[in-house]
Amino acid sequence: GQQLNQSPQSMFIQEGEDVSMNCTSSSIFNTWLWYKQDPGEGPVLLIALYKAGELTSNGRLTAQFGITRKDSFLNISASIPSDVGIYFCAGHMSSNYKLTFGKGTLLTVNP
Amino acid sequence: DVKVTQSSRYLVKRTGEKVFLECVQDMDHENMFWYRQDPGLGLRLIYFSYDVKMKEKGDIPEGYSVSREKKERFSLILESASTNQTSMYLCASAPRGYEQYFGPGTRLTVT
């Protein structure tokens, strides 16, 4: 089946720094989604991208749908302690109902 | 806001017991999903349902069954719980296959 390669697996940063993470795939997706999961909670949808090249922001978060439709990027600007958590990318192909998830990026922010 | 609720946050069961996990969504979504989440393995789809009484197997359906008698409710059943089913179980609902909205999760321990 399809696989998403998400990197980095983990990041340790100082409060105020910017963060970048990405997902790549060998398959083309029609939709890219980014989720955040706090410890012990379910993932929360942050951003959804529907068109190749699309750049979408949600507060300090910005995500892009890669031109090749095989990758996506998430940037967090001016990180704060509550940004701590696991960030997942997910891709959707219109041929079925399923999402393909990356393994996640664990973000730690040092105050 | 979309609200997905799960019947329990924490559950402890004995090997061989029949276990019911319930999920309810209040947004009239057609599609509902059950995942399990394990460290290092990410989110894995167990079953999904695209309509009342309709279901399809996900990537790891063995040892599980599901029931969807009403649109808002999707139940996951472990017919005879085993220790290797100790995991975090996440329910999600979606108006379409993408933009899935997750519940808070049930952490199940089978002893």
PDB file of C-alpha atoms in Angstrom:
ATOM      1  CA  GLY A   1       0.000   0.000   0.000  1.00  0.00           C
ATOM      2  CA  GLN A   2       0.898   3.665  -0.069  1.00  0.00           C
ATOM      3  CA  GLN A   3       3.404   4.940   2.448  1.00  0.00           C
ATOM      4  CA  LEU A   4       4.168   8.400   3.648  1.00  0.00           C
ATOM      5  CA  ASN A   5       7.658   9.265   4.782  1.00  0.00           C
ATOM      6  CA  GLN A   6       7.487  11.970   7.406  1.00  0.00           C
ATOM      7  CA  SER A   7      10.582  13.766   8.640  1.00  0.00           C
ATOM      8  CA  PRO A   8      12.091  14.502  10.974  1.00  0.00           C
ATOM      9  CA  GLN A   9      10.916  11.878  13.449  1.00  0.00           C
ATOM     10  CA  SER A  10      11.543  14.273  16.330  1.00  0.00           C
ATOM     11  CA  MET A  11      12.660  17.830  16.931  1.00  0.00           C
ATOM     12  CA  PHE A  12      13.933  19.651  20.004  1.00  0.00           C
ATOM     13  CA  ILE A  13      13.786  23.418  19.650  1.00  0.00           C
ATOM     14  CA  GLN A  14      13.895  26.565  21.738  1.00  0.00           C
ATOM     15  CA  GLU A  15      10.817  28.679  22.260  1.00  0.00           C
ATOM     16  CA  GLY A  16      10.612  31.322  19.555  1.00  0.00           C
ATOM     17  CA  GLU A  17      12.297  29.251  16.846  1.00  0.00           C
ATOM     18  CA  ASP A  18      10.631  28.337  13.572  1.00  0.00           C
ATOM     19  CA  VAL A  19       9.938  24.702  12.724  1.00  0.00           C
ATOM     20  CA  SER A  20       9.712  22.854   9.407  1.00  0.00           C
ATOM     21  CA  MET A  21       8.600  19.306   8.742  1.00  0.00           C
ATOM     22  CA  ASN A  22       7.587  17.465   5.607  1.00  0.00           C
ATOM     23  CA  CYS A  23       5.983  14.387   4.141  1.00  0.00           C
ATOM     24  CA  THR A  24       6.860  12.643   0.922  1.00  0.00           C
ATOM     25  CA  SER A  25       5.191   9.837  -0.950  1.00  0.00           C
ATOM     26  CA  SER A  26       5.778   7.653  -3.962  1.00  0.00           C
ATOM     27  CA  SER A  27       2.098   8.093  -4.843  1.00  0.00           C
ATOM     28  CA  ILE A  28       0.100  11.119  -5.912  1.00  0.00           C
ATOM     29  CA  PHE A  29      -2.480  12.432  -3.469  1.00  0.00           C
ATOM     30  CA  ASN A  30      -5.423  14.728  -4.149  1.00  0.00           C
ATOM     31  CA  THR A  31      -5.643  16.073  -0.608  1.00  0.00           C
ATOM     32  CA  TRP A  32      -3.065  16.622   2.098  1.00  0.00           C
ATOM     33  CA  LEU A  33      -3.981  17.060   5.745  1.00  0.00           C
ATOM     34  CA  TRP A  34      -1.972  18.015   8.805  1.00  0.00           C
ATOM     35  CA  TYR A  35      -2.973  16.957  12.331  1.00  0.00           C
ATOM     36  CA  LYS A  36      -1.624  17.616  15.805  1.00  0.00           C
ATOM     37  CA  GLN A  37      -1.956  15.166  18.662  1.00  0.00           C
ATOM     38  CA  ASP A  38      -1.462  16.171  22.284  1.00  0.00           C
ATOM     39  CA  PRO A  39      -0.398  13.439  24.738  1.00  0.00           C
ATOM     40  CA  GLY A  40      -3.307  11.125  25.568  1.00  0.00           C
ATOM     41  CA  GLU A  41      -5.687  12.853  23.158  1.00  0.00           C
ATOM     42  CA  GLY A  42      -6.981  12.273  19.643  1.00  0.00           C
ATOM     43  CA  PRO A  43      -5.465  14.052  16.623  1.00  0.00           C
ATOM     44  CA  VAL A  44      -6.876  17.479  15.811  1.00  0.00           C
ATOM     45  CA  LEU A  45      -7.113  18.672  12.222  1.00  0.00           C
ATOM     46  CA  LEU A  46      -4.924  21.741  11.660  1.00  0.00           C
ATOM     47  CA  ILE A  47      -4.884  22.378   7.914  1.00  0.00           C
ATOM     48  CA  ALA A  48      -6.368  20.770   4.802  1.00  0.00           C
ATOM     49  CA  LEU A  49      -4.886  21.312   1.314  1.00  0.00           C
ATOM     50  CA  TYR A  50      -6.781  20.518  -1.872  1.00  0.00           C
ATOM     51  CA  LYS A  51      -4.756  21.803  -4.831  1.00  0.00           C
ATOM     52  CA  ALA A  52      -1.184  21.329  -5.981  1.00  0.00           C
ATOM     53  CA  GLY A  53       0.870  24.397  -5.104  1.00  0.00           C
ATOM     54  CA  GLU A  54      -1.669  25.594  -2.537  1.00  0.00           C
ATOM     55  CA  LEU A  55      -0.288  27.476   0.453  1.00  0.00           C
ATOM     56  CA  THR A  56      -2.600  27.733   3.468  1.00  0.00           C
ATOM     57  CA  SER A  57      -2.127  29.351   6.867  1.00  0.00           C
ATOM     58  CA  ASN A  58      -3.779  28.809  10.224  1.00  0.00           C
ATOM     59  CA  GLY A  59      -2.352  31.319  12.682  1.00  0.00           C
ATOM     60  CA  ARG A  60       1.363  30.598  13.056  1.00  0.00           C
ATOM     61  CA  LEU A  61       1.050  27.428  10.972  1.00  0.00           C
ATOM     62  CA  THR A  62       1.588  27.378   7.212  1.00  0.00           C
ATOM     63  CA  ALA A  63       1.286  24.301   5.031  1.00  0.00           C
ATOM     64  CA  GLN A  64       1.937  23.728   1.361  1.00  0.00           C
ATOM     65  CA  PHE A  65       0.713  21.140  -1.121  1.00  0.00           C
ATOM     66  CA  GLY A  66       3.705  20.207  -3.264  1.00  0.00           C
ATOM     67  CA  ILE A  67       3.606  20.847  -6.997  1.00  0.00           C
ATOM     68  CA  THR A  68       4.283  17.178  -7.779  1.00  0.00           C
ATOM     69  CA  ARG A  69       1.342  16.196  -5.483  1.00  0.00           C
ATOM     70  CA  LYS A  70       3.724  13.764  -3.804  1.00  0.00           C
ATOM     71  CA  ASP A  71       4.753  15.933  -0.894  1.00  0.00           C
ATOM     72  CA  SER A  72       3.616  18.493   1.644  1.00  0.00           C
ATOM     73  CA  PHE A  73       5.291  20.797   4.132  1.00  0.00           C
ATOM     74  CA  LEU A  74       4.281  22.278   7.476  1.00  0.00           C
ATOM     75  CA  ASN A  75       5.962  25.281   9.032  1.00  0.00           C
ATOM     76  CA  ILE A  76       5.377  26.655  12.508  1.00  0.00           C
ATOM     77  CA  SER A  77       6.654  30.147  13.177  1.00  0.00           C
ATOM     78  CA  ALA A  78       7.747  31.549  16.542  1.00  0.00           C
ATOM     79  CA  SER A  79       7.117  28.313  18.460  1.00  0.00           C
ATOM     80  CA  ILE A  80       5.613  28.385  21.933  1.00  0.00           C
ATOM     81  CA  PRO A  81       5.488  25.677  24.636  1.00  0.00           C
ATOM     82  CA  SER A  82       1.917  24.636  23.755  1.00  0.00           C
ATOM     83  CA  ASP A  83       3.113  23.630  20.274  1.00  0.00           C
ATOM     84  CA  VAL A  84       4.507  20.491  21.903  1.00  0.00           C
ATOM     85  CA  GLY A  85       2.951  17.327  20.503  1.00  0.00           C
ATOM     86  CA  ILE A  86       3.037  14.934  17.587  1.00  0.00           C
ATOM     87  CA  TYR A  87       2.319  16.309  14.133  1.00  0.00           C
ATOM     88  CA  PHE A  88       0.956  13.928  11.510  1.00  0.00           C
ATOM     89  CA  CYS A  89       0.575  14.355   7.804  1.00  0.00           C
ATOM     90  CA  ALA A  90      -2.100  12.433   5.931  1.00  0.00           C
ATOM     91  CA  GLY A  91      -2.846  12.019   2.268  1.00  0.00           C
ATOM     92  CA  HIS A  92      -6.068  11.159   0.506  1.00  0.00           C
ATOM     93  CA  MET A  93      -6.667   9.661  -2.903  1.00  0.00           C
ATOM     94  CA  SER A  94     -10.119  10.198  -4.354  1.00  0.00           C
ATOM     95  CA  SER A  95     -10.432   6.537  -5.311  1.00  0.00           C
ATOM     96  CA  ASN A  96     -11.369   5.454  -1.794  1.00  0.00           C
ATOM     97  CA  TYR A  97     -12.360   6.639   1.654  1.00  0.00           C
ATOM     98  CA  LYS A  98      -9.045   6.026   3.335  1.00  0.00           C
ATOM     99  CA  LEU A  99      -6.359   8.358   4.595  1.00  0.00           C
ATOM    100  CA  THR A 100      -2.711   7.342   4.539  1.00  0.00           C
ATOM    101  CA  PHE A 101      -0.876   8.669   7.599  1.00  0.00           C
ATOM    102  CA  GLY A 102       2.750   9.486   8.210  1.00  0.00           C
ATOM    103  CA  LYS A 103       4.380   8.145  11.383  1.00  0.00           C
ATOM    104  CA  GLY A 104       4.488  11.597  12.945  1.00  0.00           C
ATOM    105  CA  THR A 105       6.990  14.231  14.064  1.00  0.00           C
ATOM    106  CA  LEU A 106       7.405  14.618  17.824  1.00  0.00           C
ATOM    107  CA  LEU A 107       7.996  18.282  18.637  1.00  0.00           C
ATOM    108  CA  THR A 108       9.495  19.387  21.934  1.00  0.00           C
ATOM    109  CA  VAL A 109       9.759  23.087  22.723  1.00  0.00           C
ATOM    110  CA  ASN A 110      12.096  24.210  25.473  1.00  0.00           C
ATOM    111  CA  PRO A 111      10.898  27.376  27.226  1.00  0.00           C
TER     112      PRO A 111
ATOM    113  CA  ASP B   1     -17.646  22.377  15.935  1.00  0.00           C
ATOM    114  CA  VAL B   2     -17.552  18.719  15.106  1.00  0.00           C
ATOM    115  CA  LYS B   3     -17.874  16.571  18.166  1.00  0.00           C
ATOM    116  CA  VAL B   4     -16.820  12.944  18.266  1.00  0.00           C
ATOM    117  CA  THR B   5     -17.155  11.200  21.599  1.00  0.00           C
ATOM    118  CA  GLN B   6     -15.924   7.800  22.710  1.00  0.00           C
ATOM    119  CA  SER B   7     -17.565   5.818  25.486  1.00  0.00           C
ATOM    120  CA  SER B   8     -14.495   5.451  27.702  1.00  0.00           C
ATOM    121  CA  ARG B   9     -11.102   7.158  28.018  1.00  0.00           C
ATOM    122  CA  TYR B  10      -9.527   4.212  29.821  1.00  0.00           C
ATOM    123  CA  LEU B  11     -10.574   0.568  29.900  1.00  0.00           C
ATOM    124  CA  VAL B  12      -9.037  -2.504  31.503  1.00  0.00           C
ATOM    125  CA  LYS B  13     -10.271  -5.922  30.402  1.00  0.00           C
ATOM    126  CA  ARG B  14      -9.230  -9.515  30.898  1.00  0.00           C
ATOM    127  CA  THR B  15      -8.067 -11.870  28.180  1.00  0.00           C
ATOM    128  CA  GLY B  16     -11.025 -13.580  26.527  1.00  0.00           C
ATOM    129  CA  GLU B  17     -13.577 -10.927  27.446  1.00  0.00           C
ATOM    130  CA  LYS B  18     -15.848  -9.418  24.816  1.00  0.00           C
ATOM    131  CA  VAL B  19     -15.169  -5.696  24.599  1.00  0.00           C
ATOM    132  CA  PHE B  20     -17.368  -2.970  23.130  1.00  0.00           C
ATOM    133  CA  LEU B  21     -16.002   0.435  22.220  1.00  0.00           C
ATOM    134  CA  GLU B  22     -18.577   3.009  21.190  1.00  0.00           C
ATOM    135  CA  CYS B  23     -18.220   6.165  19.163  1.00  0.00           C
ATOM    136  CA  VAL B  24     -20.827   8.857  18.584  1.00  0.00           C
ATOM    137  CA  GLN B  25     -20.654  11.867  16.267  1.00  0.00           C
ATOM    138  CA  ASP B  26     -23.086  14.760  16.159  1.00  0.00           C
ATOM    139  CA  MET B  27     -22.453  16.132  12.650  1.00  0.00           C
ATOM    140  CA  ASP B  28     -24.505  13.755  10.500  1.00  0.00           C
ATOM    141  CA  HIS B  29     -21.343  12.454   8.807  1.00  0.00           C
ATOM    142  CA  GLU B  30     -21.685   9.504   6.454  1.00  0.00           C
ATOM    143  CA  ASN B  31     -18.248   8.045   7.085  1.00  0.00           C
ATOM    144  CA  MET B  32     -16.867   6.708  10.345  1.00  0.00           C
ATOM    145  CA  PHE B  33     -13.576   4.982  11.089  1.00  0.00           C
ATOM    146  CA  TRP B  34     -11.842   2.953  13.785  1.00  0.00           C
ATOM    147  CA  TYR B  35      -8.048   3.072  14.160  1.00  0.00           C
ATOM    148  CA  ARG B  36      -5.556   1.717  16.611  1.00  0.00           C
ATOM    149  CA  GLN B  37      -2.405   3.612  17.448  1.00  0.00           C
ATOM    150  CA  ASP B  38       0.753   1.957  18.701  1.00  0.00           C
ATOM    151  CA  PRO B  39       4.224   3.420  19.284  1.00  0.00           C
ATOM    152  CA  GLY B  40       6.371   3.070  16.202  1.00  0.00           C
ATOM    153  CA  LEU B  41       3.487   1.786  14.088  1.00  0.00           C
ATOM    154  CA  GLY B  42       1.449   4.951  13.764  1.00  0.00           C
ATOM    155  CA  LEU B  43      -2.264   4.968  13.009  1.00  0.00           C
ATOM    156  CA  ARG B  44      -3.649   1.791  11.476  1.00  0.00           C
ATOM    157  CA  LEU B  45      -7.158   1.502  10.092  1.00  0.00           C
ATOM    158  CA  ILE B  46      -9.218  -1.359  11.498  1.00  0.00           C
ATOM    159  CA  TYR B  47     -12.627  -0.839   9.865  1.00  0.00           C
ATOM    160  CA  PHE B  48     -14.638   1.914   8.336  1.00  0.00           C
ATOM    161  CA  SER B  49     -18.270   2.500   7.493  1.00  0.00           C
ATOM    162  CA  TYR B  50     -19.626   4.689   4.707  1.00  0.00           C
ATOM    163  CA  ASP B  51     -23.308   4.309   5.573  1.00  0.00           C
ATOM    164  CA  VAL B  52     -25.646   2.704   8.086  1.00  0.00           C
ATOM    165  CA  LYS B  53     -25.138  -1.085   8.135  1.00  0.00           C
ATOM    166  CA  MET B  54     -22.290  -0.746   5.597  1.00  0.00           C
ATOM    167  CA  LYS B  55     -18.718  -1.563   6.538  1.00  0.00           C
ATOM    168  CA  GLU B  56     -15.402  -2.287   4.940  1.00  0.00           C
ATOM    169  CA  LYS B  57     -12.275  -3.863   6.318  1.00  0.00           C
ATOM    170  CA  GLY B  58      -9.285  -1.670   6.856  1.00  0.00           C
ATOM    171  CA  ASP B  59      -5.673  -2.762   7.058  1.00  0.00           C
ATOM    172  CA  ILE B  60      -5.866  -4.802  10.289  1.00  0.00           C
ATOM    173  CA  PRO B  61      -9.428  -6.167  10.778  1.00  0.00           C
ATOM    174  CA  GLU B  62      -8.430  -9.523  12.291  1.00  0.00           C
ATOM    175  CA  GLY B  63      -9.836 -10.015  15.780  1.00  0.00           C
ATOM    176  CA  TYR B  64     -12.296  -7.118  15.433  1.00  0.00           C
ATOM    177  CA  SER B  65     -15.824  -6.572  14.198  1.00  0.00           C
ATOM    178  CA  VAL B  66     -17.970  -3.446  13.901  1.00  0.00           C
ATOM    179  CA  SER B  67     -21.579  -2.417  13.997  1.00  0.00           C
ATOM    180  CA  ARG B  68     -23.323   0.633  12.617  1.00  0.00           C
ATOM    181  CA  GLU B  69     -27.048   0.505  13.245  1.00  0.00           C
ATOM    182  CA  LYS B  70     -27.527   4.280  13.403  1.00  0.00           C
ATOM    183  CA  LYS B  71     -25.770   6.971  11.416  1.00  0.00           C
ATOM    184  CA  GLU B  72     -24.294   8.695  14.445  1.00  0.00           C
ATOM    185  CA  ARG B  73     -22.971   5.600  16.202  1.00  0.00           C
ATOM    186  CA  PHE B  74     -20.149   3.229  15.233  1.00  0.00           C
ATOM    187  CA  SER B  75     -19.140   0.410  17.556  1.00  0.00           C
ATOM    188  CA  LEU B  76     -15.931  -1.604  17.599  1.00  0.00           C
ATOM    189  CA  ILE B  77     -16.144  -5.093  19.059  1.00  0.00           C
ATOM    190  CA  LEU B  78     -13.303  -7.271  20.263  1.00  0.00           C
ATOM    191  CA  GLU B  79     -14.903 -10.706  20.267  1.00  0.00           C
ATOM    192  CA  SER B  80     -12.297 -12.259  22.569  1.00  0.00           C
ATOM    193  CA  ALA B  81      -9.782  -9.742  23.818  1.00  0.00           C
ATOM    194  CA  SER B  82      -6.118 -10.646  23.712  1.00  0.00           C
ATOM    195  CA  THR B  83      -3.079  -8.939  25.193  1.00  0.00           C
ATOM    196  CA  ASN B  84      -1.845  -7.913  21.750  1.00  0.00           C
ATOM    197  CA  GLN B  85      -4.970  -5.777  21.434  1.00  0.00           C
ATOM    198  CA  THR B  86      -3.743  -3.486  24.194  1.00  0.00           C
ATOM    199  CA  SER B  87      -3.602  -0.165  22.413  1.00  0.00           C
ATOM    200  CA  MET B  88      -5.002   3.332  21.957  1.00  0.00           C
ATOM    201  CA  TYR B  89      -8.222   3.143  19.912  1.00  0.00           C
ATOM    202  CA  LEU B  90      -9.310   6.189  17.966  1.00  0.00           C
ATOM    203  CA  CYS B  91     -12.636   6.792  16.275  1.00  0.00           C
ATOM    204  CA  ALA B  92     -13.061   9.356  13.504  1.00  0.00           C
ATOM    205  CA  SER B  93     -15.897  10.677  11.402  1.00  0.00           C
ATOM    206  CA  ALA B  94     -15.880  12.525   8.095  1.00  0.00           C
ATOM    207  CA  PRO B  95     -18.398  14.108   5.747  1.00  0.00           C
ATOM    208  CA  ARG B  96     -16.271  12.651   2.974  1.00  0.00           C
ATOM    209  CA  GLY B  97     -13.292  10.303   3.158  1.00  0.00           C
ATOM    210  CA  TYR B  98     -10.854  13.067   3.959  1.00  0.00           C
ATOM    211  CA  GLU B  99     -11.045  15.721   6.697  1.00  0.00           C
ATOM    212  CA  GLN B 100     -11.491  13.114   9.353  1.00  0.00           C
ATOM    213  CA  TYR B 101     -12.339  14.377  12.836  1.00  0.00           C
ATOM    214  CA  PHE B 102     -11.110  12.276  15.715  1.00  0.00           C
ATOM    215  CA  GLY B 103     -12.488  11.480  19.136  1.00  0.00           C
ATOM    216  CA  PRO B 104     -10.346  11.667  22.287  1.00  0.00           C
ATOM    217  CA  GLY B 105      -9.385   7.996  22.153  1.00  0.00           C
ATOM    218  CA  THR B 106      -9.814   4.980  24.410  1.00  0.00           C
ATOM    219  CA  ARG B 107      -6.717   3.496  25.983  1.00  0.00           C
ATOM    220  CA  LEU B 108      -7.484  -0.207  26.310  1.00  0.00           C
ATOM    221  CA  THR B 109      -5.385  -2.520  28.432  1.00  0.00           C
ATOM    222  CA  VAL B 110      -5.973  -6.276  28.187  1.00  0.00           C
ATOM    223  CA  THR B 111      -4.441  -8.275  31.031  1.00  0.00           C
TER     224      THR B 111
END
